[in-house]
mmCIF file of C-alpha atoms and ligand atoms in Angstrom:
data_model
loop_
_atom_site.group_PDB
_atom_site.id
_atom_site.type_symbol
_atom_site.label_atom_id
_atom_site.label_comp_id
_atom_site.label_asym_id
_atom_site.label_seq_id
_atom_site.Cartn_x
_atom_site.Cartn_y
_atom_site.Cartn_z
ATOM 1 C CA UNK F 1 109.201 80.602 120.048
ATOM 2 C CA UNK F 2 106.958 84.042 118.930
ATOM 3 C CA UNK F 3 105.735 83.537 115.470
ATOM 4 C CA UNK F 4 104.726 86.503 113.604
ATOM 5 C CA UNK F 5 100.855 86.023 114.602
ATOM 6 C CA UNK F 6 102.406 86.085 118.385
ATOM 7 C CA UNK F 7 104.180 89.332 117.865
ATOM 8 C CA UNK F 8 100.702 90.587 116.272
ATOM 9 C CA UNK F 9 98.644 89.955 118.925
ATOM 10 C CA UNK F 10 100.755 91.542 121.644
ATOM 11 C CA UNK F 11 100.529 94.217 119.376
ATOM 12 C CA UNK F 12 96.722 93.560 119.787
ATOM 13 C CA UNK F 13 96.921 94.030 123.520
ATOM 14 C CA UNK F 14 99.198 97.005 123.681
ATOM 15 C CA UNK F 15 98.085 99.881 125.792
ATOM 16 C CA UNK F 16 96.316 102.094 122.984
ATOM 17 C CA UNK F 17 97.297 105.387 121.491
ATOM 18 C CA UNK F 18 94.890 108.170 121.832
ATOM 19 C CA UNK F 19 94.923 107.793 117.890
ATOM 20 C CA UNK F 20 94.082 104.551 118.184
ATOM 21 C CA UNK F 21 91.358 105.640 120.352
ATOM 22 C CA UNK F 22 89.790 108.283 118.246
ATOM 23 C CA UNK F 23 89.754 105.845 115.184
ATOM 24 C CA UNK F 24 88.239 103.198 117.625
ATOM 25 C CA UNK F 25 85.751 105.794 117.993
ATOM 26 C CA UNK F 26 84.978 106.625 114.794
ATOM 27 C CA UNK F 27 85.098 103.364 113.987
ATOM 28 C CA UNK F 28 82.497 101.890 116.296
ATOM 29 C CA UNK F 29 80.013 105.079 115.128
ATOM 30 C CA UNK F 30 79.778 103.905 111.396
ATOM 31 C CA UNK F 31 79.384 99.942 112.979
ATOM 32 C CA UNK F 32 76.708 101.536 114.939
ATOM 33 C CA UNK F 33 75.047 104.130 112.511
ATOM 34 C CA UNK F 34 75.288 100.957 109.472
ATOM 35 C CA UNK F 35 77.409 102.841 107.713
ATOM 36 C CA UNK F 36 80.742 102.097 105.755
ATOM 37 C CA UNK F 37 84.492 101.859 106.627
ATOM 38 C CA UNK F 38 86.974 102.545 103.773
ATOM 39 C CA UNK F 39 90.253 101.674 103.292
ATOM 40 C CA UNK F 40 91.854 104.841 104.212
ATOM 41 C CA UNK F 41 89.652 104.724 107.548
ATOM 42 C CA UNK F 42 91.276 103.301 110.853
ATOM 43 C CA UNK F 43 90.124 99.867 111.817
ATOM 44 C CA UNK F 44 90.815 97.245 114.338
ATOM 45 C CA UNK F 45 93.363 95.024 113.505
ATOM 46 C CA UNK F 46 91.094 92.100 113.914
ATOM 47 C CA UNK F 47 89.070 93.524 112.027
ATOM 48 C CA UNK F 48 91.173 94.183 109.115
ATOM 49 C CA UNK F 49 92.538 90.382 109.799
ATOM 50 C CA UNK F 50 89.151 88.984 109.541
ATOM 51 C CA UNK F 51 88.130 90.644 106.158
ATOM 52 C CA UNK F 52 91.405 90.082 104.765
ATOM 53 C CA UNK F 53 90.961 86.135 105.286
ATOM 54 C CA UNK F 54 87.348 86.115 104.504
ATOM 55 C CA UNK F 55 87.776 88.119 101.089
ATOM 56 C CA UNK F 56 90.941 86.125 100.102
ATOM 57 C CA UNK F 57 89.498 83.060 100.601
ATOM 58 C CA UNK F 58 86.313 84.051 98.777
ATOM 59 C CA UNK F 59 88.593 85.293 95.766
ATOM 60 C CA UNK F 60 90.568 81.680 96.318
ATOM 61 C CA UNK F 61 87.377 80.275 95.731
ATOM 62 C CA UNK F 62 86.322 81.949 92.818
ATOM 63 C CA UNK F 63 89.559 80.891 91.187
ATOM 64 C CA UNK F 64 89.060 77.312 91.962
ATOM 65 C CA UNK F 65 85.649 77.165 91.265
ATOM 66 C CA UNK F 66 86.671 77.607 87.574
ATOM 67 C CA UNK F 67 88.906 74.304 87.825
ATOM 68 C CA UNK F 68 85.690 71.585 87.969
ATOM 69 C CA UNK F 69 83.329 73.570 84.755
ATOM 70 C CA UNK F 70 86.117 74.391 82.722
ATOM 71 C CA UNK F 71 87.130 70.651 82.734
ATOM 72 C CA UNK F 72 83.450 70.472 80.779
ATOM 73 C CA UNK F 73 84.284 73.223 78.209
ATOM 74 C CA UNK F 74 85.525 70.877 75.486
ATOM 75 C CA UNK F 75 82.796 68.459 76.110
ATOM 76 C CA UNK F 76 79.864 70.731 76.585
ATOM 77 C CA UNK F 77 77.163 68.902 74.067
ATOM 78 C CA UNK F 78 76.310 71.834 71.639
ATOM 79 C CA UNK F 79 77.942 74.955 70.668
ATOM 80 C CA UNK F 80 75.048 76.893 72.563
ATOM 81 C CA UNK F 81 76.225 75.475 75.772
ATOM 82 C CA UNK F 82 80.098 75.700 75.403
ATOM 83 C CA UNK F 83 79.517 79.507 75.074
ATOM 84 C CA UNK F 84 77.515 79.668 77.687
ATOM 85 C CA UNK F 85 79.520 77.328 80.462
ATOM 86 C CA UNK F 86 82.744 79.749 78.887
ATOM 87 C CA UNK F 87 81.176 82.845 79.713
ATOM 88 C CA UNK F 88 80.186 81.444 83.252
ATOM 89 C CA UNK F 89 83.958 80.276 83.675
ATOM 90 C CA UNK F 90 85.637 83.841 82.550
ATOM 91 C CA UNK F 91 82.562 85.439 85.164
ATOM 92 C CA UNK F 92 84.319 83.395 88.111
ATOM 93 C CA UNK F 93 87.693 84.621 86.828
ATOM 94 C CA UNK F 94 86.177 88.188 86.914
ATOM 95 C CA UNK F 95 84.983 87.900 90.390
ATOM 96 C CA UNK F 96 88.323 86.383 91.698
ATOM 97 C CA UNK F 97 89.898 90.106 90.072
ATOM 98 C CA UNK F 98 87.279 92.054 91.990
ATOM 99 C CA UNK F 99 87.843 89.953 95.126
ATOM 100 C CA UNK F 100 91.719 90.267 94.812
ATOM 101 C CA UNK F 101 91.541 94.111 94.192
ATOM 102 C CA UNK F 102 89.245 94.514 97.147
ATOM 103 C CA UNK F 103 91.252 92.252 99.847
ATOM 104 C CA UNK F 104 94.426 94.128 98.499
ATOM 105 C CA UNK F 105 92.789 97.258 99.761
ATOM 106 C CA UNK F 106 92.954 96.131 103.069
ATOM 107 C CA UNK F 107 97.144 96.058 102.586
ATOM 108 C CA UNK F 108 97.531 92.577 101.755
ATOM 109 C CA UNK F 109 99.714 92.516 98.231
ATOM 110 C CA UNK F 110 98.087 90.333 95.670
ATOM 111 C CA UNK F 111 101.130 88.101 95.219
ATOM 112 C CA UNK F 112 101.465 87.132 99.231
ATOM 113 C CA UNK F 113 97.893 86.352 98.568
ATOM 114 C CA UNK F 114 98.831 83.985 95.676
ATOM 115 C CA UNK F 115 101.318 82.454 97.984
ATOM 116 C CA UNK F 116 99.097 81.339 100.567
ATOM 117 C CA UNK F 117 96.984 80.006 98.441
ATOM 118 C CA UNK F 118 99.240 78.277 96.698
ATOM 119 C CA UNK F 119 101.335 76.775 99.392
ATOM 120 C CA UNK F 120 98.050 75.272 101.147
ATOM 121 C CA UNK F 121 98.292 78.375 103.672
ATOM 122 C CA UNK F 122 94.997 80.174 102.803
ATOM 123 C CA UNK F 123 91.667 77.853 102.388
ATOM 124 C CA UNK F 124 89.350 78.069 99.546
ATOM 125 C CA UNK F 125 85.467 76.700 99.492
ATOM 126 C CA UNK F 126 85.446 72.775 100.034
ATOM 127 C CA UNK F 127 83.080 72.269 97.691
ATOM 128 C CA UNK F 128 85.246 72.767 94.760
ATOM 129 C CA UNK F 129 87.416 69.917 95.743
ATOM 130 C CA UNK F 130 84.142 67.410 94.823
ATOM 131 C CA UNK F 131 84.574 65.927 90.833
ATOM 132 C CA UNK F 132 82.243 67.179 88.204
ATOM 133 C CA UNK F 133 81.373 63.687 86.464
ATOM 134 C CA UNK F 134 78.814 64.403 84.380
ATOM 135 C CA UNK F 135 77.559 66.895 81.992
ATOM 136 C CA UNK F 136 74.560 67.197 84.551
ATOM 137 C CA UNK F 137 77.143 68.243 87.135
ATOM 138 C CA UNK F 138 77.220 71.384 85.179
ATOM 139 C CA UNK F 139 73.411 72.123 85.745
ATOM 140 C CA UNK F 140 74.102 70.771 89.592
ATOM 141 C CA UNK F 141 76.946 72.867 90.146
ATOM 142 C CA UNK F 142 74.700 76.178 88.952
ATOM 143 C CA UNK F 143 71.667 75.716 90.463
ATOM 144 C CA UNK F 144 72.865 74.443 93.823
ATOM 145 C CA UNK F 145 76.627 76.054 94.350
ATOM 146 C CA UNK F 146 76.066 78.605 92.443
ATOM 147 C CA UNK F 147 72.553 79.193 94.786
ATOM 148 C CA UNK F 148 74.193 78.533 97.895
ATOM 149 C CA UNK F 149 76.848 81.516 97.227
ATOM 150 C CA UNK F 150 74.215 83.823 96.406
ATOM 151 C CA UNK F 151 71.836 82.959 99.634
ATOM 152 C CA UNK F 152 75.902 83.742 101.361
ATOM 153 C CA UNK F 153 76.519 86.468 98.890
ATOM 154 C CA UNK F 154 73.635 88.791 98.555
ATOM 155 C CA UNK F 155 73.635 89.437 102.826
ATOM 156 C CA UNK F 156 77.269 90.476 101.737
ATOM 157 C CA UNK F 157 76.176 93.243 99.362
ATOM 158 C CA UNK F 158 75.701 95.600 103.128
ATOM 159 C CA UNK F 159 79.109 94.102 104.197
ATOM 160 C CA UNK F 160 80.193 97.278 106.343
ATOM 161 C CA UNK F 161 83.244 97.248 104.588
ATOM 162 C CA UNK F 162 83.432 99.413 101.489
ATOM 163 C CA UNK F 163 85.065 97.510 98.759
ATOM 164 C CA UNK F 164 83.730 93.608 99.631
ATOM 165 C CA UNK F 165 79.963 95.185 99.560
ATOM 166 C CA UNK F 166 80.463 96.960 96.491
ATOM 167 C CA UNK F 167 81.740 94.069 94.903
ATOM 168 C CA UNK F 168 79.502 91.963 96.007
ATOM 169 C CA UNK F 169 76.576 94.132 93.971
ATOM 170 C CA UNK F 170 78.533 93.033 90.548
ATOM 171 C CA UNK F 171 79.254 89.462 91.524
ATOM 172 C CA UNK F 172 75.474 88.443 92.989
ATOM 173 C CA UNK F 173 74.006 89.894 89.661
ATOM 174 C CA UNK F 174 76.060 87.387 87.387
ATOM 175 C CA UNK F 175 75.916 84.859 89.909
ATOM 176 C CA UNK F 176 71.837 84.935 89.538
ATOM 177 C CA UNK F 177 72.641 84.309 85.895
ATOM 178 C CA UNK F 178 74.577 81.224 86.622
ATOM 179 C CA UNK F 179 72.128 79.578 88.860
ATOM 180 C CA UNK F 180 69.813 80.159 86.271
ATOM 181 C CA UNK F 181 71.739 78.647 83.599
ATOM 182 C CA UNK F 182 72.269 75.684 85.540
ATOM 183 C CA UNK F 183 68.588 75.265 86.874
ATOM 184 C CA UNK F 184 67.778 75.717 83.059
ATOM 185 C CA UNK F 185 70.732 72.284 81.914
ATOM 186 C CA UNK F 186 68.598 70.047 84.830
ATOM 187 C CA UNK F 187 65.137 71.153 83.698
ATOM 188 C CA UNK F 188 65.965 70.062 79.934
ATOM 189 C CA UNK F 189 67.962 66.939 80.969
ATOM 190 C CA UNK F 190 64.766 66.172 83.295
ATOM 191 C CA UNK F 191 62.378 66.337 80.295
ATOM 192 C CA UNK F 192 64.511 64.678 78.454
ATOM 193 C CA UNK F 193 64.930 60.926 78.167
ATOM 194 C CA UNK F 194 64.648 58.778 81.154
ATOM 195 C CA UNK F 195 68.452 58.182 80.996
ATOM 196 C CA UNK F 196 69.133 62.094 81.074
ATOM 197 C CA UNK F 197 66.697 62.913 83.625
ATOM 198 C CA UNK F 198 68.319 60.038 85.448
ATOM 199 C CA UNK F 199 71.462 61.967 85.493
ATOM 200 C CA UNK F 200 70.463 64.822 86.487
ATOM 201 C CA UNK F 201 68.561 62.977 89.696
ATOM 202 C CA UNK F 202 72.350 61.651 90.313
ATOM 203 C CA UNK F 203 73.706 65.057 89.698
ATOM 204 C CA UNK F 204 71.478 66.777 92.789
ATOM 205 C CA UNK F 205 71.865 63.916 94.648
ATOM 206 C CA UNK F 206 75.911 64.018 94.592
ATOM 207 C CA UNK F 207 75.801 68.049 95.607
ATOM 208 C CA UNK F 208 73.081 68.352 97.700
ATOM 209 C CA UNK F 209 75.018 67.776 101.203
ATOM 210 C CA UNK F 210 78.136 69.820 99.772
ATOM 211 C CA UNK F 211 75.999 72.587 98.806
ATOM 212 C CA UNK F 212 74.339 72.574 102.744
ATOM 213 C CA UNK F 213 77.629 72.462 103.835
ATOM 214 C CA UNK F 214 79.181 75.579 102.227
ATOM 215 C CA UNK F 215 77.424 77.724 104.813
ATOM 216 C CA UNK F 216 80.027 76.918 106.852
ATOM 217 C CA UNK F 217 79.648 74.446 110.106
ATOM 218 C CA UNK F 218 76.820 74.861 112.537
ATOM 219 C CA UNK F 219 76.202 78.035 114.399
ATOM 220 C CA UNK F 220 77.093 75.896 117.269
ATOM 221 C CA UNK F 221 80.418 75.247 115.455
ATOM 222 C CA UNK F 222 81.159 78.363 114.410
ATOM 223 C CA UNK F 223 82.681 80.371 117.150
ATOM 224 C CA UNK F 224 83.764 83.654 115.165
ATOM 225 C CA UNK F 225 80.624 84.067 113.040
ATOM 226 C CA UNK F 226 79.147 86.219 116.339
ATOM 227 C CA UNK F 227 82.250 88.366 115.992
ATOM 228 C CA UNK F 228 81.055 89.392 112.265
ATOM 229 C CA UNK F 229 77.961 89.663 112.841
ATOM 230 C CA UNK F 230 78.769 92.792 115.383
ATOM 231 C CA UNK F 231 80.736 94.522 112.545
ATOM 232 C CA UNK F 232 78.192 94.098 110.470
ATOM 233 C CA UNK F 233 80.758 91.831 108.387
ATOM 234 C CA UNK F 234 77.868 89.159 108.365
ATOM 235 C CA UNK F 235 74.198 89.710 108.569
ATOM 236 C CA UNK F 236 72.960 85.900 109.553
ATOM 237 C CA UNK F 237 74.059 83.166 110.989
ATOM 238 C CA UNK F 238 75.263 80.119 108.705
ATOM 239 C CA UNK F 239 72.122 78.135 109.820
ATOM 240 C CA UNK F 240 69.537 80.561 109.428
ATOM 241 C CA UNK F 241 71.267 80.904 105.725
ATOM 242 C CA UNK F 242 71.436 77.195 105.174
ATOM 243 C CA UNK F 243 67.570 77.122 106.173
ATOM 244 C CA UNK F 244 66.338 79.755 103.559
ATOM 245 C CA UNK F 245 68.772 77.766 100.852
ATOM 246 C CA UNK F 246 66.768 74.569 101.517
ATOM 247 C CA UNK F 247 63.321 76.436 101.789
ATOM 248 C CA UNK F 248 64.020 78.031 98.471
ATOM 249 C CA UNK F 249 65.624 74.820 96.662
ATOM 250 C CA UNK F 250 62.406 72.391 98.199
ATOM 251 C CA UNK F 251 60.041 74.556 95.930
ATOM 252 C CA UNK F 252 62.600 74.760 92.541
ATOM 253 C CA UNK F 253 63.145 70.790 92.523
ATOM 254 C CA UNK F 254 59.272 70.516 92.220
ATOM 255 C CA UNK F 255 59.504 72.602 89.112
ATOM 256 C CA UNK F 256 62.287 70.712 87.618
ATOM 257 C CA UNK F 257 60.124 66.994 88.358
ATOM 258 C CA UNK F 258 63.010 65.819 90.701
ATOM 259 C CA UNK F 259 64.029 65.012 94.293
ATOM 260 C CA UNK F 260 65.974 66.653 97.023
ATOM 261 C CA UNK F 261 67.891 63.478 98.472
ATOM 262 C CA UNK F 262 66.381 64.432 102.074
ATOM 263 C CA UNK F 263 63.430 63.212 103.194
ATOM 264 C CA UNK F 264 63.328 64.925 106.416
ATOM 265 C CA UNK F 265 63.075 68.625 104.839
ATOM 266 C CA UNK F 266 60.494 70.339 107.163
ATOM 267 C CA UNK F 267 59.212 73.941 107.849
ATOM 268 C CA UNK F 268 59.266 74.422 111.977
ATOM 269 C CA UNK F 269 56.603 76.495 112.422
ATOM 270 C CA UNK F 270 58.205 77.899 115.927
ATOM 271 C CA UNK F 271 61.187 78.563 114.586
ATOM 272 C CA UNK F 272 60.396 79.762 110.987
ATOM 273 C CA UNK F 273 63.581 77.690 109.574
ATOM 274 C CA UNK F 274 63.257 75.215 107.308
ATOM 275 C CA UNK F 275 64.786 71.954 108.735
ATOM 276 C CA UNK F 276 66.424 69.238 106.728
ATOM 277 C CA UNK F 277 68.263 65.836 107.435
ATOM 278 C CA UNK F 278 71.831 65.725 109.492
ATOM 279 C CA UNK F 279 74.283 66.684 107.367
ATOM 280 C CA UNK F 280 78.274 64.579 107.404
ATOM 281 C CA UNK F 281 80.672 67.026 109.069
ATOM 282 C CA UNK F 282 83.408 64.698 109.330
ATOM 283 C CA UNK F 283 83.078 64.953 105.403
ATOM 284 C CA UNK F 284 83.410 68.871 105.590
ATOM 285 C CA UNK F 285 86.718 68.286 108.061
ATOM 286 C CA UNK F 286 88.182 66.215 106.043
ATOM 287 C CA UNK F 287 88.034 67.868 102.736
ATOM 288 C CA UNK F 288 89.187 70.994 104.697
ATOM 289 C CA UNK F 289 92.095 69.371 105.834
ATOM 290 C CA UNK F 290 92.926 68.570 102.358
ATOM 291 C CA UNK F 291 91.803 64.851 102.040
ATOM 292 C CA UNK F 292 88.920 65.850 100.049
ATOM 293 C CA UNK F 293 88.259 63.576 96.239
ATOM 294 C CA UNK F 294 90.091 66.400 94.331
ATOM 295 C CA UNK F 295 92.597 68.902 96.721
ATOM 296 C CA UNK F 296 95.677 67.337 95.381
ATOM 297 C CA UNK F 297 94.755 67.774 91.670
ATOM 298 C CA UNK F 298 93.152 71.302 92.514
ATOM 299 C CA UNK F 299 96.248 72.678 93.725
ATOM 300 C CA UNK F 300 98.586 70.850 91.313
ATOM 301 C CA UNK F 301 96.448 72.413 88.344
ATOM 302 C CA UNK F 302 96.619 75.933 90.122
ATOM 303 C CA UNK F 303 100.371 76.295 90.672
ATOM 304 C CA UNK F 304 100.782 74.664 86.972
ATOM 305 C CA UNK F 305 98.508 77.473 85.610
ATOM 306 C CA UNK F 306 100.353 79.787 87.662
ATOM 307 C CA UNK F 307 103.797 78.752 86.077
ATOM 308 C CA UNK F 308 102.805 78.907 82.660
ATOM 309 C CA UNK F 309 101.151 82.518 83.385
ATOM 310 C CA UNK F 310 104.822 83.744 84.514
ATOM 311 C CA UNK F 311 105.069 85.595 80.720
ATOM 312 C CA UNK F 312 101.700 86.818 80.981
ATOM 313 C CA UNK F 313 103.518 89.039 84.164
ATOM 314 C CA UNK F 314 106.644 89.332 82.603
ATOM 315 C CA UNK F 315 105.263 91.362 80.119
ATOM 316 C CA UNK F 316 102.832 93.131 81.809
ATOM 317 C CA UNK F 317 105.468 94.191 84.254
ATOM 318 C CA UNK F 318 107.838 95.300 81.441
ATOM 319 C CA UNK F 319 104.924 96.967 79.870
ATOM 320 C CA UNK F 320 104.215 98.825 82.950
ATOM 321 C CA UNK F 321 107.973 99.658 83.631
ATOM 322 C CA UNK F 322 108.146 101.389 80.105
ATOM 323 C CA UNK F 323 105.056 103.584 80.150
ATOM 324 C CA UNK F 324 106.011 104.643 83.262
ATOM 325 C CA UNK F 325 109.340 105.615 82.460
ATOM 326 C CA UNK F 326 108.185 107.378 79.032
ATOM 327 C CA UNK F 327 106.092 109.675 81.451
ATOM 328 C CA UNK F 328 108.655 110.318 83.730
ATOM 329 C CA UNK F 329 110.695 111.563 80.107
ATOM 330 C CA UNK F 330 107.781 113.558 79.549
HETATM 331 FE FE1 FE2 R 1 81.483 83.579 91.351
HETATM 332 FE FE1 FE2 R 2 79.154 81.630 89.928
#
């Protein structure tokens, strides 16, 4: 039976128009020249396909992300740190609305976007399907996922495509604050007493292997990472990024008096990558798949949030329905 995706690639393989030949043109001068496509410009269909998963998935992730820190809000241990962990939370919020915005400019609606995320169509980052168990988690969580995007993210700031770079610029900037805020909860809870610095050892320990692992699978593994690189989608490969991540965390753990749970961290000279200790990719499959510790409860806290937000669009809807009918009057 021809799905939809079927009837899209035949598409993909019809004998082109000479429109589609002059935009392929165009097209493959600003890949060339480093320059930028915008949404009004003609683009391959793959092309557009490929963004419009990436982005969406990045936003998904952005809107999950907020499910394991807000769970600390009420239980953040002074009235200093609830603000900040808050502010972070509403930041990730932010940069799901940017994402959103920016994939929908690609002509993707936001609310088929919703649904795919929602019905376990569309993927999100596995690593927000780990538990945050402890108030050290919070410091974990910043320093290393919050440092992992950015070593993914800031690449992403030349993405050839208009609207992901350029929201990339706003989202790396507050991103850099969170990884500092959380480097900042581990360094006090590692001077702190030998219990608390003890937690914050178990803290690293728990996410450094999921923070490795959201560069994606090996280069090896990772069949359509080439692909981007050509158009200038991404810049490096998912190892070479996972290699700067650990050369860059192997220096901040001294600072903070702790360990990296890895003691085969290494700088090849030959290669000029920093090498570090197999990491479990049948633990990265699984979680994708959905057997992960928390994808149920993710996804049952998402749709429930998304049900008692129906009013929220109700109104804005009605809202929008009125002024635009006053102006028509006018
Ligand atoms: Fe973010
Ligand atoms: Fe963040």
């Amino acid at each position: 039976m021809a799905t939809q995706t079927d009837a899209g690639d035949q598409k993909l393989h019809a004998v082109p128009s000479a429109e589609d030949e002059a935009g392929q043109a165009y097209f493959d001068k600003i890949i060339a020249e480093d320059s930028r496509i915008e949404p009004a410009d003609w683009m391959p269909e793959k092309y557009r396909k490929t963004l419009t998963r990436q982005m969406s998935q990045h936003a998904h992730s952005e809107i999950i992300g907020m499910q394991p820190e807000a769970n600390w809000i009420t239980r953040a241990p002074s009235l200093k740190r609830k603000a900040i962990l808050m502010a972070k939370v509403q930041d990730e919020a932010g940069h799901g609305l940017y994402l959103y915005s920016a994939t929908e400019t690609l002509g993707t609606p936001r609310h088929v976007l919703n649904e795919q995320l929602m019905s376990g169509k569309a993927k999100y980052s596995s690593i927000f399907n780990y538990p945050a168990n402890s108030w050290a988690d919070m410091g974990a969580i910043g320093w290393l996922v919050d440092g992992a995007a950015i070593a993914n993210q800031v690449p992403l700031c030349r993405a050839s495509y208009g609207p992901y770079g350029r929201a990339m610029v706003r989202i790396c900037k507050e991103e850099s604050f969170h990884q500092r805020q959380g480097f900042e909860i581990l360094l006090e809870l590692a001077n702190g007493t030998p219990a608390q610095k003890q937690m914050a050892q178990d803290a690293v320990n728990r996410f450094y292997a999921p923070a490795l692992m959201m560069f994606g699978p090996t280069d090896t593994d990772s069949p359509n990472s080439q692909q981007s690189m050509a158009w200038n989608i991404k810049r490096f490969s998912n190892d070479e990024l996972r290699s700067r991540f650990v050369g860059m965390i192997q220096e901040q753990v001294k600072v903070l008096g702790l360990t990296l749970p890895d003691d085969q961290i290494r700088y090849n000279e030959e290669t000029g990558l920093w090498e570090h200790g197999e990491l479990n990719w049948d633990e990265f499959y699984e979680v994708l798949a959905g057997r992960g510790p928390c994808n149920a409860q993710r996804m049952e806290r998402r749709r429930e949030a998304h049900e008692n937000g129906a009013w929220v669009r109700e109104a804005a809807a009605a809202y929008a329905a009125k002024k635009a009918q006053k102006a028509q009057v006018a």
